[in-house]
Tab-separated table of C-alpha atoms in Angstrom:
chain	number	residue	atom	x	y	z
A	1	MET	CA	0.000	0.000	0.000
A	2	SER	CA	1.495	3.310	-1.029
A	3	ARG	CA	1.950	6.247	1.289
A	4	ASP	CA	-0.826	8.024	-0.630
A	5	ASN	CA	-3.268	5.461	0.777
A	6	LEU	CA	-2.188	5.905	4.391
A	7	ALA	CA	-4.571	8.297	6.145
A	8	SER	CA	-2.736	11.228	7.714
A	9	LEU	CA	-1.936	10.698	11.386
A	10	LYS	CA	-0.595	13.209	13.859
A	11	ASN	CA	0.038	10.336	16.239
A	12	PRO	CA	1.032	7.381	14.017
A	13	PHE	CA	1.832	5.077	16.947
A	14	LEU	CA	-1.546	5.069	18.679
A	15	GLY	CA	-3.741	6.985	16.249
A	16	LEU	CA	-5.177	9.077	19.062
A	17	ASP	CA	-6.070	11.862	16.634
A	18	PHE	CA	-8.530	9.583	14.835
A	19	PHE	CA	-10.075	8.416	18.117
A	20	LEU	CA	-10.547	11.967	19.406
A	21	GLU	CA	-11.828	13.156	16.043
A	22	ALA	CA	-14.326	10.279	15.958
A	23	GLY	CA	-15.697	11.319	19.342
A	24	LYS	CA	-16.083	14.884	18.161
A	25	ILE	CA	-17.852	14.104	14.898
A	26	PHE	CA	-20.118	11.573	16.634
A	27	SER	CA	-21.227	14.257	19.089
A	28	GLU	CA	-21.899	16.600	16.148
A	29	ASN	CA	-23.793	13.917	14.161
A	30	ARG	CA	-21.270	14.130	11.310
A	31	TYR	CA	-19.818	10.627	11.365
A	32	LEU	CA	-21.300	9.242	8.128
A	33	PRO	CA	-20.553	12.347	6.012
A	34	GLU	CA	-17.016	12.280	7.427
A	35	LEU	CA	-16.597	8.691	6.242
A	36	GLU	CA	-17.613	9.751	2.741
A	37	ALA	CA	-15.056	12.563	2.880
A	38	ARG	CA	-12.270	10.207	3.964
A	39	TYR	CA	-12.912	7.788	1.136
A	40	GLY	CA	-13.080	10.745	-1.227
A	41	THR	CA	-9.660	11.892	-0.039
A	42	TYR	CA	-7.779	8.598	0.280
A	43	GLY	CA	-9.550	6.349	-2.244
A	44	SER	CA	-11.487	3.099	-2.005
A	45	THR	CA	-8.814	1.362	0.139
A	46	PHE	CA	-6.682	3.086	2.761
A	47	GLN	CA	-5.110	2.339	6.114
A	48	THR	CA	-5.654	3.987	9.486
A	49	ASN	CA	-4.314	3.299	12.939
A	50	LEU	CA	-6.359	3.153	16.134
A	51	PHE	CA	-4.629	2.511	19.454
A	52	GLY	CA	-1.757	0.854	17.633
A	53	THR	CA	-4.000	-1.520	15.643
A	54	PRO	CA	-3.803	-1.185	11.834
A	55	SER	CA	-7.178	-0.929	10.114
A	56	ILE	CA	-7.669	-1.360	6.372
A	57	ASN	CA	-10.683	0.660	5.298
A	58	THR	CA	-12.009	-0.709	2.019
A	59	ILE	CA	-15.071	-0.682	-0.216
A	60	GLU	CA	-13.372	-2.559	-3.080
A	61	PRO	CA	-15.688	-5.414	-4.166
A	62	GLU	CA	-12.717	-7.783	-4.639
A	63	ASN	CA	-11.579	-7.160	-1.069
A	64	LEU	CA	-15.091	-7.650	0.302
A	65	GLN	CA	-15.422	-10.945	-1.516
A	66	ALA	CA	-12.129	-12.110	0.014
A	67	VAL	CA	-13.030	-11.038	3.574
A	68	TYR	CA	-16.621	-12.263	3.634
A	69	SER	CA	-16.489	-15.278	1.341
A	70	SER	CA	-13.445	-16.713	-0.414
A	71	ASN	CA	-11.055	-16.189	2.565
A	72	PHE	CA	-13.658	-15.874	5.319
A	73	LYS	CA	-11.842	-18.333	7.601
A	74	ASP	CA	-8.928	-15.874	7.735
A	75	TRP	CA	-11.197	-13.142	9.097
A	76	GLY	CA	-13.372	-13.223	12.204
A	77	ILE	CA	-15.122	-11.255	14.919
A	78	GLU	CA	-14.383	-13.061	18.191
A	79	PRO	CA	-11.189	-11.173	19.142
A	80	LEU	CA	-13.009	-7.903	18.444
A	81	ARG	CA	-16.272	-8.560	20.249
A	82	LEU	CA	-16.076	-11.320	22.835
A	83	PRO	CA	-13.648	-9.674	25.310
A	84	ALA	CA	-15.925	-6.626	25.533
A	85	GLN	CA	-19.300	-8.400	25.355
A	86	ASP	CA	-18.680	-11.583	27.338
A	87	PRO	CA	-19.988	-10.195	30.674
A	88	PHE	CA	-23.128	-8.989	28.887
A	89	CYS	CA	-24.170	-11.708	26.430
A	90	GLY	CA	-21.420	-14.342	26.521
A	91	ARG	CA	-20.558	-16.710	23.699
A	92	GLY	CA	-23.052	-16.836	20.850
A	93	PHE	CA	-23.590	-16.253	17.153
A	94	ILE	CA	-22.629	-12.560	17.378
A	95	THR	CA	-19.442	-13.013	19.409
A	96	THR	CA	-17.754	-16.245	18.265
A	97	ASP	CA	-15.968	-17.734	15.266
A	98	GLY	CA	-15.418	-21.204	13.850
A	99	ALA	CA	-17.223	-24.249	15.224
A	100	ALA	CA	-18.835	-22.251	18.059
A	101	ALA	CA	-20.420	-19.820	15.601
A	102	GLU	CA	-21.591	-22.669	13.356
A	103	TYR	CA	-23.208	-24.375	16.357
A	104	SER	CA	-25.017	-21.165	17.323
A	105	ARG	CA	-26.354	-20.660	13.804
A	106	ALA	CA	-27.574	-24.264	13.728
A	107	LEU	CA	-29.471	-23.645	16.977
A	108	LEU	CA	-31.104	-20.504	15.619
A	109	LYS	CA	-32.063	-21.648	12.138
A	110	PRO	CA	-35.188	-23.718	13.005
A	111	GLY	CA	-36.735	-20.685	14.722
A	112	PHE	CA	-36.674	-18.643	11.511
A	113	ASN	CA	-39.273	-20.741	9.747
A	114	ARG	CA	-42.003	-19.369	7.516
A	115	ALA	CA	-44.729	-19.815	10.136
A	116	ASN	CA	-42.865	-17.657	12.641
A	117	ILE	CA	-42.213	-14.958	10.053
A	118	VAL	CA	-45.853	-14.905	8.950
A	119	ALA	CA	-47.060	-14.860	12.562
A	120	GLY	CA	-44.716	-11.965	13.258
A	121	LEU	CA	-46.212	-10.060	10.333
A	122	ALA	CA	-49.683	-10.407	11.845
A	123	GLY	CA	-48.371	-9.043	15.129
A	124	LEU	CA	-46.778	-6.151	13.271
A	125	GLY	CA	-50.146	-5.198	11.821
A	126	LYS	CA	-51.762	-5.133	15.253
A	127	ALA	CA	-48.915	-3.054	16.651
A	128	LEU	CA	-49.255	-0.582	13.779
A	129	GLU	CA	-52.944	-0.133	14.516
A	130	LYS	CA	-52.124	0.610	18.154
A	131	MET	CA	-49.428	3.047	17.146
A	132	MET	CA	-51.774	4.963	14.859
A	133	GLY	CA	-54.273	5.149	17.692
A	134	LYS	CA	-51.794	6.413	20.265
A	135	ILE	CA	-49.477	8.397	17.968
A	136	LEU	CA	-46.378	7.162	19.756
A	137	ASP	CA	-42.906	6.737	18.377
A	138	ASP	CA	-42.583	3.388	16.642
A	139	ARG	CA	-39.653	2.056	18.691
A	140	GLY	CA	-42.030	0.832	21.389
A	141	THR	CA	-44.346	-0.647	18.780
A	142	TYR	CA	-41.762	-2.848	17.134
A	143	LEU	CA	-39.893	-3.595	20.322
A	144	GLY	CA	-43.097	-5.403	21.309
A	145	THR	CA	-43.225	-7.456	18.109
A	146	SER	CA	-39.561	-8.476	18.384
A	147	THR	CA	-39.923	-9.604	22.009
A	148	GLU	CA	-43.022	-11.610	21.073
A	149	PHE	CA	-41.080	-13.354	18.288
A	150	LEU	CA	-38.076	-14.036	20.542
A	151	PHE	CA	-39.518	-14.595	24.030
A	152	GLY	CA	-43.168	-15.382	23.315
A	153	GLU	CA	-44.496	-12.243	25.054
A	154	SER	CA	-44.808	-8.661	23.902
A	155	PHE	CA	-43.681	-5.980	26.322
A	156	GLY	CA	-43.277	-2.888	24.174
A	157	ALA	CA	-44.796	0.524	24.801
A	158	LEU	CA	-47.987	-0.469	22.982
A	159	SER	CA	-48.403	-3.967	24.384
A	160	ASN	CA	-50.776	-5.029	27.115
A	161	PHE	CA	-47.839	-6.353	29.112
A	162	SER	CA	-45.489	-3.593	30.205
A	163	SER	CA	-44.447	-4.374	33.768
A	164	GLU	CA	-41.790	-2.562	35.743
A	165	ASP	CA	-39.539	-5.592	35.187
A	166	SER	CA	-39.854	-5.366	31.408
A	167	GLN	CA	-39.218	-1.623	31.442
A	168	ALA	CA	-36.175	-2.127	33.653
A	169	PHE	CA	-34.948	-4.822	31.279
A	170	THR	CA	-35.183	-2.684	28.129
A	171	SER	CA	-33.439	0.218	29.860
A	172	ALA	CA	-30.711	-2.065	31.241
A	173	PHE	CA	-30.302	-3.726	27.845
A	174	ASP	CA	-29.711	-0.378	26.129
A	175	ASN	CA	-27.100	0.582	28.720
A	176	ALA	CA	-25.422	-2.816	28.511
A	177	MET	CA	-25.167	-2.516	24.736
A	178	PHE	CA	-23.694	0.974	25.003
A	179	GLY	CA	-21.064	-0.170	27.496
A	180	SER	CA	-20.104	-3.118	25.302
A	181	GLY	CA	-19.820	-0.931	22.230
A	182	PHE	CA	-17.689	1.628	24.042
A	183	GLN	CA	-15.284	-1.085	25.157
A	184	ILE	CA	-15.027	-2.411	21.606
A	185	ALA	CA	-14.157	1.124	20.478
A	186	LEU	CA	-11.421	1.322	23.137
A	187	GLY	CA	-9.763	-1.769	21.676
A	188	PRO	CA	-6.680	-2.823	23.663
A	189	PHE	CA	-7.443	-0.104	26.225
A	190	LYS	CA	-10.880	-1.457	27.160
A	191	PHE	CA	-9.496	-2.259	30.614
A	192	LEU	CA	-9.769	1.479	31.288
A	193	TYR	CA	-13.560	1.143	31.243
A	194	GLN	CA	-14.239	0.418	34.908
A	195	ASN	CA	-17.945	0.966	35.355
A	196	ALA	CA	-19.751	-0.785	38.197
A	197	LYS	CA	-23.129	0.348	36.846
A	198	TRP	CA	-22.439	-1.508	33.602
A	199	ARG	CA	-21.969	-4.755	35.523
A	200	GLU	CA	-25.256	-4.093	37.306
A	201	VAL	CA	-27.247	-3.561	34.107
A	202	CYS	CA	-25.716	-6.723	32.638
A	203	LYS	CA	-26.953	-8.610	35.697
A	204	THR	CA	-30.427	-7.083	35.267
A	205	THR	CA	-30.626	-8.346	31.686
A	206	HIS	CA	-29.498	-11.804	32.820
A	207	LEU	CA	-32.113	-12.093	35.555
A	208	PHE	CA	-34.914	-11.049	33.223
A	209	ALA	CA	-33.834	-13.330	30.361
A	210	ASP	CA	-33.373	-16.247	32.762
A	211	LYS	CA	-37.088	-16.137	33.633
A	212	TYR	CA	-37.993	-16.840	30.023
A	213	VAL	CA	-35.227	-19.411	29.684
A	214	GLN	CA	-36.721	-21.366	32.584
A	215	LYS	CA	-40.176	-21.169	30.997
A	216	ALA	CA	-38.749	-22.511	27.755
A	217	LEU	CA	-36.969	-25.346	29.575
A	218	LYS	CA	-40.217	-26.328	31.314
A	219	CYS	CA	-41.917	-26.390	27.937
A	220	ARG	CA	-39.037	-28.488	26.598
A	221	GLN	CA	-39.483	-31.003	29.406
A	222	SER	CA	-43.214	-31.348	28.863
A	223	VAL	CA	-42.761	-31.735	25.109
A	224	ILE	CA	-39.927	-34.264	25.330
A	225	SER	CA	-41.805	-36.287	27.944
A	226	ASP	CA	-44.627	-36.636	25.416
A	227	SER	CA	-44.144	-40.113	23.961
A	228	SER	CA	-45.302	-38.872	20.555
A	229	PHE	CA	-42.609	-36.178	20.327
A	230	ASP	CA	-40.007	-36.626	17.628
A	231	ARG	CA	-37.238	-34.027	17.223
A	232	LYS	CA	-36.933	-34.614	13.497
A	233	THR	CA	-40.676	-34.124	13.051
A	234	ASP	CA	-40.490	-30.821	14.927
A	235	GLN	CA	-37.652	-29.623	12.695
A	236	ASP	CA	-39.525	-30.727	9.577
A	237	GLU	CA	-42.601	-28.804	10.726
A	238	SER	CA	-40.415	-25.763	11.259
A	239	LYS	CA	-39.177	-25.988	7.684
A	240	SER	CA	-42.671	-26.440	6.288
A	241	GLY	CA	-44.059	-23.561	8.305
A	242	SER	CA	-46.690	-25.515	10.257
A	243	ASN	CA	-45.147	-24.899	13.674
A	244	SER	CA	-45.228	-21.318	14.917
A	245	GLN	CA	-43.429	-20.840	18.226
A	246	PRO	CA	-41.112	-18.196	19.731
A	247	LEU	CA	-37.442	-18.481	18.886
A	248	LEU	CA	-36.529	-19.374	22.471
A	249	TYR	CA	-38.839	-22.414	22.250
A	250	HIS	CA	-36.952	-23.764	19.235
A	251	LEU	CA	-33.614	-23.152	20.947
A	252	ALA	CA	-34.727	-25.023	24.063
A	253	LEU	CA	-35.775	-28.053	22.044
A	254	GLN	CA	-32.171	-28.400	20.891
A	255	THR	CA	-30.262	-27.713	24.118
A	256	SER	CA	-30.990	-27.658	27.832
A	257	ASN	CA	-27.940	-25.524	28.635
A	258	SER	CA	-29.480	-22.476	30.303
A	259	LEU	CA	-26.385	-20.296	29.802
A	260	THR	CA	-26.330	-21.074	26.083
A	261	LEU	CA	-30.024	-20.239	25.837
A	262	ARG	CA	-29.573	-16.949	27.659
A	263	ASN	CA	-26.590	-15.907	25.544
A	264	GLU	CA	-28.252	-16.752	22.238
A	265	ILE	CA	-31.567	-15.065	23.037
A	266	LEU	CA	-29.843	-11.899	24.294
A	267	GLN	CA	-27.767	-11.748	21.135
A	268	ALA	CA	-30.854	-12.354	18.995
A	269	PHE	CA	-32.571	-9.497	20.834
A	270	MET	CA	-29.512	-7.347	20.178
A	271	ALA	CA	-29.835	-8.028	16.447
A	272	ALA	CA	-33.617	-7.503	16.340
A	273	GLN	CA	-34.094	-4.677	18.819
A	274	GLY	CA	-34.069	-1.606	16.575
A	275	THR	CA	-33.897	-2.831	12.995
A	276	THR	CA	-37.609	-2.769	12.118
A	277	ALA	CA	-38.159	0.492	13.980
A	278	ALA	CA	-35.248	2.119	12.154
A	279	LEU	CA	-36.528	0.785	8.834
A	280	LEU	CA	-40.007	2.231	9.207
A	281	SER	CA	-38.780	5.491	10.720
A	282	ASN	CA	-36.626	6.075	7.648
A	283	VAL	CA	-39.393	4.985	5.275
A	284	PHE	CA	-41.823	7.457	6.850
A	285	PHE	CA	-39.117	10.150	6.818
A	286	LEU	CA	-38.539	9.714	3.087
A	287	LEU	CA	-42.199	9.280	2.117
A	288	ALA	CA	-43.109	12.508	3.916
A	289	ARG	CA	-40.538	14.344	1.786
A	290	ASN	CA	-41.448	12.683	-1.507
A	291	PRO	CA	-45.204	13.086	-2.080
A	292	SER	CA	-45.080	11.632	-5.608
A	293	VAL	CA	-43.577	8.398	-4.253
A	294	TRP	CA	-46.208	8.328	-1.512
A	295	ALA	CA	-49.005	8.762	-4.080
A	296	LYS	CA	-47.707	5.935	-6.266
A	297	LEU	CA	-47.339	3.621	-3.267
A	298	ARG	CA	-50.888	4.462	-2.177
A	299	GLU	CA	-52.162	3.468	-5.629
A	300	GLU	CA	-50.445	0.102	-5.330
A	301	VAL	CA	-51.952	-0.503	-1.896
A	302	LEU	CA	-55.464	0.558	-2.930
A	303	ALA	CA	-55.263	-1.834	-5.876
A	304	LEU	CA	-55.444	-4.698	-3.359
A	305	GLY	CA	-59.059	-3.812	-2.712
A	306	ASN	CA	-60.416	-5.950	0.113
A	307	GLU	CA	-57.554	-8.431	-0.071
A	308	GLU	CA	-55.493	-8.803	3.074
A	309	PRO	CA	-51.870	-7.639	2.531
A	310	ASP	CA	-50.440	-10.925	3.741
A	311	PHE	CA	-46.855	-12.176	3.531
A	312	ASP	CA	-47.000	-13.351	-0.095
A	313	ARG	CA	-48.864	-10.303	-1.405
A	314	LEU	CA	-46.399	-7.936	0.273
A	315	LEU	CA	-43.491	-9.727	-1.371
A	316	HIS	CA	-45.121	-9.238	-4.791
A	317	MET	CA	-45.898	-5.529	-4.344
A	318	LYS	CA	-43.110	-4.344	-6.636
A	319	TYR	CA	-43.145	-0.624	-5.870
A	320	LEU	CA	-43.321	-1.230	-2.117
A	321	GLN	CA	-40.315	-3.535	-2.382
A	322	ASN	CA	-38.437	-0.911	-4.393
A	323	ILE	CA	-39.059	1.650	-1.648
A	324	LEU	CA	-37.793	-0.711	1.009
A	325	LYS	CA	-34.734	-1.576	-1.069
A	326	GLU	CA	-33.978	2.113	-1.420
A	327	THR	CA	-34.258	2.805	2.313
A	328	PRO	CA	-32.843	0.675	5.184
A	329	ALA	CA	-33.201	-3.012	6.051
A	330	THR	CA	-36.098	-5.326	5.278
A	331	THR	CA	-36.521	-8.845	3.990
A	332	LEU	CA	-34.759	-7.836	0.786
A	333	ALA	CA	-32.530	-4.834	1.133
A	334	LEU	CA	-31.005	-1.584	2.411
A	335	ARG	CA	-29.247	1.305	0.704
A	336	LEU	CA	-29.657	4.984	1.596
A	337	TYR	CA	-29.745	4.554	5.381
A	338	PRO	CA	-28.103	1.230	6.306
A	339	ILE	CA	-29.035	-0.119	9.730
A	340	PHE	CA	-25.399	-1.136	10.183
A	341	PRO	CA	-23.389	1.529	8.317
A	342	GLN	CA	-20.077	-0.160	9.105
A	343	MET	CA	-18.953	-3.786	8.912
A	344	ASN	CA	-15.655	-5.033	10.279
A	345	ARG	CA	-13.615	-8.182	10.691
A	346	ILE	CA	-10.207	-8.930	12.220
A	347	ALA	CA	-7.476	-11.057	10.663
A	348	LEU	CA	-7.224	-14.339	12.585
A	349	ARG	CA	-4.013	-15.327	10.774
A	350	PRO	CA	-1.630	-13.692	8.303
A	351	THR	CA	-3.578	-13.275	5.076
A	352	THR	CA	-3.865	-11.119	1.966
A	353	LEU	CA	-6.326	-8.837	0.240
A	354	PRO	CA	-6.529	-8.627	-3.570
A	355	LEU	CA	-6.191	-4.822	-3.490
A	356	GLY	CA	-4.100	-3.214	-0.729
A	357	GLY	CA	-3.528	-4.516	2.772
A	358	GLY	CA	-0.019	-3.400	3.733
A	359	PRO	CA	3.319	-2.395	2.203
A	360	HIS	CA	3.989	-5.999	1.101
A	361	GLY	CA	0.400	-6.920	0.266
A	362	THR	CA	-0.149	-8.839	3.523
A	363	SER	CA	-2.489	-8.302	6.454
A	364	PRO	CA	-0.825	-9.465	9.705
A	365	THR	CA	-2.850	-11.197	12.406
A	366	GLY	CA	-4.823	-8.551	14.299
A	367	THR	CA	-5.316	-6.265	11.312
A	368	ILE	CA	-8.895	-4.971	11.093
A	369	SER	CA	-10.876	-4.831	7.858
A	370	ASP	CA	-13.410	-2.000	8.050
A	371	THR	CA	-16.085	-1.412	5.394
A	372	SER	CA	-18.513	1.487	5.281
A	373	ALA	CA	-21.805	0.245	3.840
A	374	HIS	CA	-22.971	3.863	3.909
A	375	VAL	CA	-20.231	4.843	1.437
A	376	LEU	CA	-20.404	1.603	-0.564
A	377	TYR	CA	-24.087	2.163	-1.387
A	378	ARG	CA	-23.627	5.818	-2.388
A	379	GLN	CA	-20.849	5.496	-4.962
A	380	HIS	CA	-21.075	6.967	-8.431
A	381	ASN	CA	-20.777	3.852	-10.602
A	382	SER	CA	-22.630	1.691	-13.095
A	383	ILE	CA	-24.694	0.188	-10.287
A	384	TRP	CA	-26.064	3.267	-8.529
A	385	GLY	CA	-25.817	5.715	-11.448
A	386	ALA	CA	-25.123	9.436	-11.474
A	387	ASN	CA	-27.357	10.327	-8.504
A	388	PRO	CA	-26.720	7.746	-5.766
A	389	GLN	CA	-27.681	10.242	-3.021
A	390	VAL	CA	-31.205	10.638	-4.406
A	391	PHE	CA	-34.151	8.621	-3.083
A	392	ASP	CA	-35.394	6.945	-6.264
A	393	PRO	CA	-37.362	3.670	-5.963
A	394	HIS	CA	-37.467	3.398	-9.753
A	395	ARG	CA	-33.715	2.690	-9.869
A	396	TRP	CA	-34.512	-0.880	-8.799
A	397	ASP	CA	-36.272	-1.512	-12.112
A	398	ASP	CA	-32.880	-1.302	-13.836
A	399	GLU	CA	-31.503	-4.613	-15.137
A	400	ASN	CA	-28.196	-3.935	-13.344
A	401	LEU	CA	-29.994	-4.170	-9.988
A	402	ARG	CA	-31.817	-7.434	-10.522
A	403	ASP	CA	-31.094	-10.372	-8.252
A	404	GLY	CA	-28.329	-12.562	-9.587
A	405	ASN	CA	-26.211	-9.754	-11.029
A	406	SER	CA	-22.657	-10.782	-10.122
A	407	GLU	CA	-21.423	-7.178	-10.093
A	408	LEU	CA	-24.147	-6.195	-7.612
A	409	ARG	CA	-23.330	-8.964	-5.135
A	410	TRP	CA	-20.265	-7.305	-3.610
A	411	ARG	CA	-21.525	-3.738	-3.940
A	412	TYR	CA	-24.723	-4.422	-2.048
A	413	MET	CA	-24.726	-6.644	1.062
A	414	PRO	CA	-27.745	-5.695	3.206
A	415	PHE	CA	-27.505	-8.889	5.270
A	416	GLY	CA	-23.785	-9.387	5.029
A	417	ALA	CA	-22.461	-12.100	2.751
A	418	GLY	CA	-20.876	-15.505	2.747
A	419	PRO	CA	-21.177	-18.122	5.507
A	420	ARG	CA	-21.883	-15.472	8.164
A	421	ALA	CA	-24.735	-13.769	6.325
A	422	CYS	CA	-27.715	-12.908	8.539
A	423	VAL	CA	-29.379	-16.103	9.735
A	424	GLY	CA	-32.791	-14.403	9.779
A	425	GLN	CA	-33.027	-13.295	6.152
A	426	VAL	CA	-35.960	-14.694	4.193
């Protein structure tokens, strides 16, 4: 990597200038525009330094294919996440690599069957009706639907079950996530984060989740004691969509380890907590500012007549799908406002990247690969055209953006890519 692709550092040993600058631009809500500016200055692949750890920032499709697919075993997440998140949510699909991660994904997969997805859609409709009646922010609405899918009970702001325990849990969960994220940002200096309150909120989340784990284990015992129960039949029903149960139920049928169940369900809640709310918030934000798009979408909805907009009909509403593809995350896509605007991995062994990666073309163990989805999806190229910053649902009618386009695959990864792609995508 040439010197031209090394981001300017006032403190090249620890990269403190980048850390302090990041804090400043975060507080000023300028982080994403700043990322665009950096890539504009240094190019599509450049190196930075944070607390002595080299980081290769790249949006080159060839590099992304290597990190997330062809050389994915060389790149992982465990050294980045587990040390900071272990006291909060332990070992699970978000914090581990290798065989442990594969085991976690195998546990989760049966819970993401068609019946559960369809049942969740029905719950979403009820929550939306409540929201329109109460005119509340939608975070509480969709928090309730995610907890119903995961735990089997809804305890969002618009649910009928909103005890002090559930409110304490959601508050503690938010604080636990913030503390974990801050420690990840501190990297090798995470030991400086000595916060007794963080340990307390982690304990609060554990106690609350453990109640539901014990319920699931009791259900497991009653089901397994049924002489007619067959594990393979249950899994087959999950695949066919005839068995709708909360995710924790499916996990408990496969393991009786209460710690594993707690870790996996907390990590699943972490992944589900704000995604739908962020999606719809951004959709409403953009529709309110684009009345012509709103009018065309309304025409498509009214064309349903008295038909219920069920799972299959929603998937075949082309203009609706285009809007969702153009906004954040849904069953098919994200672009303008990615839910996760950055994706990173850490080199688990000495490896290489096709384009860049060090003065000799190698990425030593411990090197971080950092990709800005926000920048990747706003590039001026043959995929996104001359106006990538513009909200334009019609762009998805272009042949270049149809599913199966090999060039699109590594320029558009709404659910990640490769073996670690999102386990919940439909």
